[in-house]
Amino acid sequence: MRVLAFVLMATAAHADDVVIPAFVEEGPAAGITSVYAGDWQYMVGGGVAVFDCNDDGFEDMVLAGGEAPATFYRNASVQGGHLAFEAEVSGLEMDAVTGAYPLDVDSDGITDVALLRVGENHLMRGLGDCRFASANADWGFDGGDGWSTAFAATWEAGAAWPTLAVGNYLDRREEDFPWGSCTDNWLHRPDDAGFAPPLPLTPSFCALSMLFTDWDRSGTPALRVSNDREYYRGGQEQLWRMPPGDAPSLFTDKDGWQRLRVWGMGIASSDITGDGYPDYFLTSMADNKFQTLTLPDSGPLVPRFADVAFAKGITAHRPYTGTDLYPSTAWHAQFDDVNNDGLTDLFIAKGNVSEMPDFAQADPNNLLLQRSDGTFEEAGDRAGVASVATSRGAALADFNRDGLLDLVVVNRHTPAQLWRNVTPDAGAWAALRLQQPGANRDGIGAWVEVRRGEAITRREVTVGGGHASGQLGWLHFGLGDAAAAEVRVIWPDGQTDDWQALPANAFSILSPGQAPQPFVAP
């Protein structure tokens, strides 16, 4: 009771330090009817991909359907108005889809989409005007026949094509005896005109999230893999070295890596501590972690991380509304600034796996707002997004281009939910998109830094993480009460731009060596 009283007092003491955002649910009115359907093989997954497929500046999306076909929604919103989407036939309407990630695979300036499936995965080439067709044969991509549940992409040094990692879950042919039957994950490296045969990443432990991330700022991303300990034997969380041209290898305890076993479901990454290195939030079942890199007094960096979730107030391990006291089950997580105060917040989608009796049935999604002292305050109920539907994937994105991040959440067995952000006291903002010539047009692997006075917000540009959900498009930065800011980009090849003036409340394009340019729709 003393601990509970202390926590309540601390929350109350900092309540006036936070602008509570306001969200209005608009899914039915906006035309969102998609349901992530299915039982055993769809208890995990249920993602959404958010991207602009017709270059109008408004972000569209495709939602996984599980046993039902995936649904593509073209964004029909008016800037600053209510959210509106139109379901259209795009070529993405496959069945057995568990997740989706946007990526310009062939660097032609048109976004492609990777569809994860129970069965063959597909790289869907963007044809323009939100139309897609499978490019597996043309690009030499082996989609396999697994139960795929995780994805990440990067460009290795000098490569014209991306390196893709696909995470797989159980061997679905062993439904009666699944324990220990995790299927190998796959690494798809490029060859001259597409992809070489996939390389198994063994050992594999039922991955539910993957992320290429430059954890030590060396310029060479590693592959972080979060695994579901419900089904593996002797496994743990993983970090793979990815030396260009050489075989990947696991970091071990000899390298400083510390064994960690959680029901790993999602990865969110951001430099919350401000030390210049990415921090990682790992979702689980009543065992969420927030890891920050341990910086040595001297000597080289090693991948040793400290869990500071309790100190930061983001354990998010039990429901915070209602009377259900059982532990929570967390899936998709995303760091972003929902109230534009210049401090990065955290959204977590929650939902029981499949009526598991020892875990909460009424499990509200979390919206944790960062305070000025670096701790977080729960505001999901006050913000209006504390849904207790059985949630899986999600995305924070500015769908109506008003400078406020909206929210879409995919639910199992019930329609997806969509909320418009209508926060009246939000701060200023900047929305940025990277464009560079040649391969890797969207600058995957770059670092974007936005400076307001002495405060710097850093963001690594990645494709992967979350839970079966990916985004490619506008990068959102809250600016608080700043009338303007400065920005620079450390590009994937190491080129570092000079600091440039960044206008507030504007959508800007960043290219190497150039000042920010205003976005103009074609």
PDB file of N, CA and C in Angstrom, residues 150-154 163-167 185-189 199-201 204 207 209-215 220-227 237-243 248-251 257 267 280 463-465:
ATOM      1  N   ALA A 150       7.129 -11.545 -38.516  1.00  0.00           N
ATOM      2  CA  ALA A 150       8.019 -10.411 -38.245  1.00  0.00           C
ATOM      3  C   ALA A 150       8.788 -10.065 -39.511  1.00  0.00           C
ATOM      4  N   PHE A 151       9.208  -8.794 -39.607  1.00  0.00           N
ATOM      5  CA  PHE A 151       9.885  -8.332 -40.815  1.00  0.00           C
ATOM      6  C   PHE A 151      10.753  -7.129 -40.463  1.00  0.00           C
ATOM      7  N   ALA A 152      11.888  -7.009 -41.160  1.00  0.00           N
ATOM      8  CA  ALA A 152      12.731  -5.822 -41.057  1.00  0.00           C
ATOM      9  C   ALA A 152      13.530  -5.693 -42.337  1.00  0.00           C
ATOM     10  N   ALA A 153      13.944  -4.462 -42.653  1.00  0.00           N
ATOM     11  CA  ALA A 153      14.693  -4.210 -43.876  1.00  0.00           C
ATOM     12  C   ALA A 153      15.767  -3.175 -43.627  1.00  0.00           C
ATOM     13  N   THR A 154      16.868  -3.317 -44.362  1.00  0.00           N
ATOM     14  CA  THR A 154      17.945  -2.335 -44.336  1.00  0.00           C
ATOM     15  C   THR A 154      18.673  -2.386 -45.667  1.00  0.00           C
ATOM     16  N   THR A 163      18.449  -5.606 -47.838  1.00  0.00           N
ATOM     17  CA  THR A 163      18.515  -6.885 -47.134  1.00  0.00           C
ATOM     18  C   THR A 163      17.254  -7.002 -46.289  1.00  0.00           C
ATOM     19  N   LEU A 164      16.562  -8.115 -46.420  1.00  0.00           N
ATOM     20  CA  LEU A 164      15.294  -8.329 -45.728  1.00  0.00           C
ATOM     21  C   LEU A 164      15.433  -9.452 -44.724  1.00  0.00           C
ATOM     22  N   ALA A 165      14.869  -9.280 -43.560  1.00  0.00           N
ATOM     23  CA  ALA A 165      14.782 -10.344 -42.560  1.00  0.00           C
ATOM     24  C   ALA A 165      13.310 -10.692 -42.360  1.00  0.00           C
ATOM     25  N   VAL A 166      13.000 -11.970 -42.375  1.00  0.00           N
ATOM     26  CA  VAL A 166      11.640 -12.451 -42.160  1.00  0.00           C
ATOM     27  C   VAL A 166      11.643 -13.359 -40.941  1.00  0.00           C
ATOM     28  N   GLY A 167      10.801 -13.035 -39.973  1.00  0.00           N
ATOM     29  CA  GLY A 167      10.680 -13.841 -38.773  1.00  0.00           C
ATOM     30  C   GLY A 167       9.510 -14.796 -38.866  1.00  0.00           C
ATOM     31  N   ASN A 185      14.048 -18.493 -39.024  1.00  0.00           N
ATOM     32  CA  ASN A 185      13.924 -17.181 -39.640  1.00  0.00           C
ATOM     33  C   ASN A 185      14.813 -17.135 -40.882  1.00  0.00           C
ATOM     34  N   TRP A 186      14.527 -16.164 -41.784  1.00  0.00           N
ATOM     35  CA  TRP A 186      15.239 -16.091 -43.058  1.00  0.00           C
ATOM     36  C   TRP A 186      15.851 -14.717 -43.259  1.00  0.00           C
ATOM     37  N   LEU A 187      17.056 -14.720 -43.806  1.00  0.00           N
ATOM     38  CA  LEU A 187      17.715 -13.490 -44.219  1.00  0.00           C
ATOM     39  C   LEU A 187      17.823 -13.500 -45.741  1.00  0.00           C
ATOM     40  N   HIS A 188      17.210 -12.496 -46.368  1.00  0.00           N
ATOM     41  CA  HIS A 188      17.220 -12.373 -47.827  1.00  0.00           C
ATOM     42  C   HIS A 188      18.191 -11.257 -48.198  1.00  0.00           C
ATOM     43  N   ARG A 189      19.382 -11.643 -48.639  1.00  0.00           N
ATOM     44  CA  ARG A 189      20.357 -10.652 -49.095  1.00  0.00           C
ATOM     45  C   ARG A 189      20.258 -10.492 -50.612  1.00  0.00           C
ATOM     46  N   LEU A 199      18.913 -17.206 -46.424  1.00  0.00           N
ATOM     47  CA  LEU A 199      19.858 -17.815 -45.488  1.00  0.00           C
ATOM     48  C   LEU A 199      19.154 -18.039 -44.159  1.00  0.00           C
ATOM     49  N   PRO A 200      19.091 -19.273 -43.651  1.00  0.00           N
ATOM     50  CA  PRO A 200      18.451 -19.496 -42.347  1.00  0.00           C
ATOM     51  C   PRO A 200      19.222 -18.800 -41.225  1.00  0.00           C
ATOM     52  N   LEU A 201      18.497 -18.146 -40.340  1.00  0.00           N
ATOM     53  CA  LEU A 201      19.099 -17.524 -39.161  1.00  0.00           C
ATOM     54  C   LEU A 201      18.877 -18.465 -37.984  1.00  0.00           C
ATOM     55  N   SER A 204      16.621 -20.192 -34.267  1.00  0.00           N
ATOM     56  CA  SER A 204      15.449 -19.323 -34.341  1.00  0.00           C
ATOM     57  C   SER A 204      14.462 -19.720 -33.250  1.00  0.00           C
ATOM     58  N   ALA A 207      10.019 -15.812 -33.693  1.00  0.00           N
ATOM     59  CA  ALA A 207      10.107 -14.352 -33.690  1.00  0.00           C
ATOM     60  C   ALA A 207       8.740 -13.712 -33.898  1.00  0.00           C
ATOM     61  N   SER A 209       8.876 -10.054 -33.624  1.00  0.00           N
ATOM     62  CA  SER A 209       9.284  -8.708 -34.017  1.00  0.00           C
ATOM     63  C   SER A 209      10.773  -8.720 -34.348  1.00  0.00           C
ATOM     64  N   MET A 210      11.149  -7.933 -35.368  1.00  0.00           N
ATOM     65  CA  MET A 210      12.541  -7.813 -35.786  1.00  0.00           C
ATOM     66  C   MET A 210      12.821  -6.361 -36.138  1.00  0.00           C
ATOM     67  N   LEU A 211      14.071  -5.935 -35.941  1.00  0.00           N
ATOM     68  CA  LEU A 211      14.421  -4.554 -36.249  1.00  0.00           C
ATOM     69  C   LEU A 211      15.908  -4.466 -36.562  1.00  0.00           C
ATOM     70  N   PHE A 212      16.236  -3.938 -37.756  1.00  0.00           N
ATOM     71  CA  PHE A 212      17.614  -3.547 -38.036  1.00  0.00           C
ATOM     72  C   PHE A 212      17.852  -2.204 -37.364  1.00  0.00           C
ATOM     73  N   THR A 213      18.862  -2.153 -36.506  1.00  0.00           N
ATOM     74  CA  THR A 213      19.090  -0.948 -35.728  1.00  0.00           C
ATOM     75  C   THR A 213      20.580  -0.771 -35.441  1.00  0.00           C
ATOM     76  N   ASP A 214      21.044   0.460 -35.544  1.00  0.00           N
ATOM     77  CA  ASP A 214      22.449   0.786 -35.300  1.00  0.00           C
ATOM     78  C   ASP A 214      22.620   1.081 -33.814  1.00  0.00           C
ATOM     79  N   TRP A 215      22.617   0.043 -33.007  1.00  0.00           N
ATOM     80  CA  TRP A 215      22.570   0.178 -31.550  1.00  0.00           C
ATOM     81  C   TRP A 215      23.787   0.920 -30.993  1.00  0.00           C
ATOM     82  N   THR A 220      26.890   0.414 -39.002  1.00  0.00           N
ATOM     83  CA  THR A 220      26.491  -0.903 -39.496  1.00  0.00           C
ATOM     84  C   THR A 220      25.382  -1.442 -38.603  1.00  0.00           C
ATOM     85  N   PRO A 221      24.136  -1.417 -39.058  1.00  0.00           N
ATOM     86  CA  PRO A 221      23.048  -1.902 -38.203  1.00  0.00           C
ATOM     87  C   PRO A 221      23.178  -3.386 -37.889  1.00  0.00           C
ATOM     88  N   ALA A 222      22.710  -3.744 -36.715  1.00  0.00           N
ATOM     89  CA  ALA A 222      22.557  -5.143 -36.317  1.00  0.00           C
ATOM     90  C   ALA A 222      21.073  -5.496 -36.399  1.00  0.00           C
ATOM     91  N   LEU A 223      20.779  -6.783 -36.321  1.00  0.00           N
ATOM     92  CA  LEU A 223      19.392  -7.242 -36.376  1.00  0.00           C
ATOM     93  C   LEU A 223      18.958  -7.691 -34.993  1.00  0.00           C
ATOM     94  N   ARG A 224      18.012  -6.956 -34.423  1.00  0.00           N
ATOM     95  CA  ARG A 224      17.455  -7.330 -33.130  1.00  0.00           C
ATOM     96  C   ARG A 224      16.201  -8.162 -33.362  1.00  0.00           C
ATOM     97  N   VAL A 225      16.056  -9.277 -32.614  1.00  0.00           N
ATOM     98  CA  VAL A 225      14.938 -10.196 -32.774  1.00  0.00           C
ATOM     99  C   VAL A 225      14.300 -10.436 -31.413  1.00  0.00           C
ATOM    100  N   SER A 226      12.971 -10.249 -31.342  1.00  0.00           N
ATOM    101  CA  SER A 226      12.221 -10.492 -30.113  1.00  0.00           C
ATOM    102  C   SER A 226      11.375 -11.748 -30.294  1.00  0.00           C
ATOM    103  N   ASN A 227      11.487 -12.676 -29.345  1.00  0.00           N
ATOM    104  CA  ASN A 227      10.965 -14.032 -29.486  1.00  0.00           C
ATOM    105  C   ASN A 227       9.943 -14.372 -28.404  1.00  0.00           C
ATOM    106  N   GLU A 237      16.106 -13.573 -26.265  1.00  0.00           N
ATOM    107  CA  GLU A 237      16.169 -12.465 -27.198  1.00  0.00           C
ATOM    108  C   GLU A 237      17.513 -12.499 -27.928  1.00  0.00           C
ATOM    109  N   GLN A 238      17.541 -11.938 -29.141  1.00  0.00           N
ATOM    110  CA  GLN A 238      18.743 -12.081 -29.962  1.00  0.00           C
ATOM    111  C   GLN A 238      19.174 -10.757 -30.582  1.00  0.00           C
ATOM    112  N   LEU A 239      20.491 -10.643 -30.811  1.00  0.00           N
ATOM    113  CA  LEU A 239      21.083  -9.543 -31.550  1.00  0.00           C
ATOM    114  C   LEU A 239      22.127 -10.132 -32.487  1.00  0.00           C
ATOM    115  N   TRP A 240      21.898  -9.952 -33.799  1.00  0.00           N
ATOM    116  CA  TRP A 240      22.769 -10.519 -34.820  1.00  0.00           C
ATOM    117  C   TRP A 240      23.689  -9.451 -35.396  1.00  0.00           C
ATOM    118  N   ARG A 241      25.000  -9.751 -35.425  1.00  0.00           N
ATOM    119  CA  ARG A 241      25.923  -8.929 -36.204  1.00  0.00           C
ATOM    120  C   ARG A 241      25.609  -9.098 -37.678  1.00  0.00           C
ATOM    121  N   MET A 242      25.762  -8.016 -38.427  1.00  0.00           N
ATOM    122  CA  MET A 242      25.502  -8.065 -39.863  1.00  0.00           C
ATOM    123  C   MET A 242      26.683  -7.461 -40.622  1.00  0.00           C
ATOM    124  N   PRO A 243      27.856  -8.081 -40.557  1.00  0.00           N
ATOM    125  CA  PRO A 243      29.003  -7.516 -41.286  1.00  0.00           C
ATOM    126  C   PRO A 243      28.777  -7.610 -42.789  1.00  0.00           C
ATOM    127  N   PRO A 248      26.107 -13.497 -40.960  1.00  0.00           N
ATOM    128  CA  PRO A 248      25.695 -12.943 -39.668  1.00  0.00           C
ATOM    129  C   PRO A 248      26.083 -13.866 -38.524  1.00  0.00           C
ATOM    130  N   SER A 249      26.264 -13.283 -37.351  1.00  0.00           N
ATOM    131  CA  SER A 249      26.593 -14.082 -36.165  1.00  0.00           C
ATOM    132  C   SER A 249      25.966 -13.443 -34.945  1.00  0.00           C
ATOM    133  N   LEU A 250      25.645 -14.255 -33.964  1.00  0.00           N
ATOM    134  CA  LEU A 250      24.973 -13.771 -32.761  1.00  0.00           C
ATOM    135  C   LEU A 250      25.950 -13.150 -31.774  1.00  0.00           C
ATOM    136  N   PHE A 251      25.545 -12.049 -31.169  1.00  0.00           N
ATOM    137  CA  PHE A 251      26.228 -11.555 -29.980  1.00  0.00           C
ATOM    138  C   PHE A 251      25.914 -12.507 -28.831  1.00  0.00           C
ATOM    139  N   TRP A 257      26.488  -9.304 -24.285  1.00  0.00           N
ATOM    140  CA  TRP A 257      25.047  -9.509 -24.403  1.00  0.00           C
ATOM    141  C   TRP A 257      24.546 -10.302 -23.207  1.00  0.00           C
ATOM    142  N   ILE A 267       8.799  -4.547 -30.760  1.00  0.00           N
ATOM    143  CA  ILE A 267       9.957  -3.710 -30.447  1.00  0.00           C
ATOM    144  C   ILE A 267       9.634  -2.279 -30.880  1.00  0.00           C
ATOM    145  N   TYR A 280      15.165   0.816 -26.329  1.00  0.00           N
ATOM    146  CA  TYR A 280      14.241  -0.185 -26.876  1.00  0.00           C
ATOM    147  C   TYR A 280      13.182  -0.551 -25.854  1.00  0.00           C
ATOM    148  N   VAL A 463      12.705   0.367 -40.964  1.00  0.00           N
ATOM    149  CA  VAL A 463      11.547  -0.397 -41.416  1.00  0.00           C
ATOM    150  C   VAL A 463      11.593  -1.718 -40.675  1.00  0.00           C
ATOM    151  N   GLY A 464      10.630  -1.928 -39.782  1.00  0.00           N
ATOM    152  CA  GLY A 464      10.616  -3.122 -38.946  1.00  0.00           C
ATOM    153  C   GLY A 464      10.133  -2.761 -37.557  1.00  0.00           C
ATOM    154  N   GLY A 465      10.249  -3.713 -36.641  1.00  0.00           N
ATOM    155  CA  GLY A 465       9.806  -3.480 -35.279  1.00  0.00           C
ATOM    156  C   GLY A 465       8.297  -3.537 -35.162  1.00  0.00           C
TER     157      GLY A 465
END
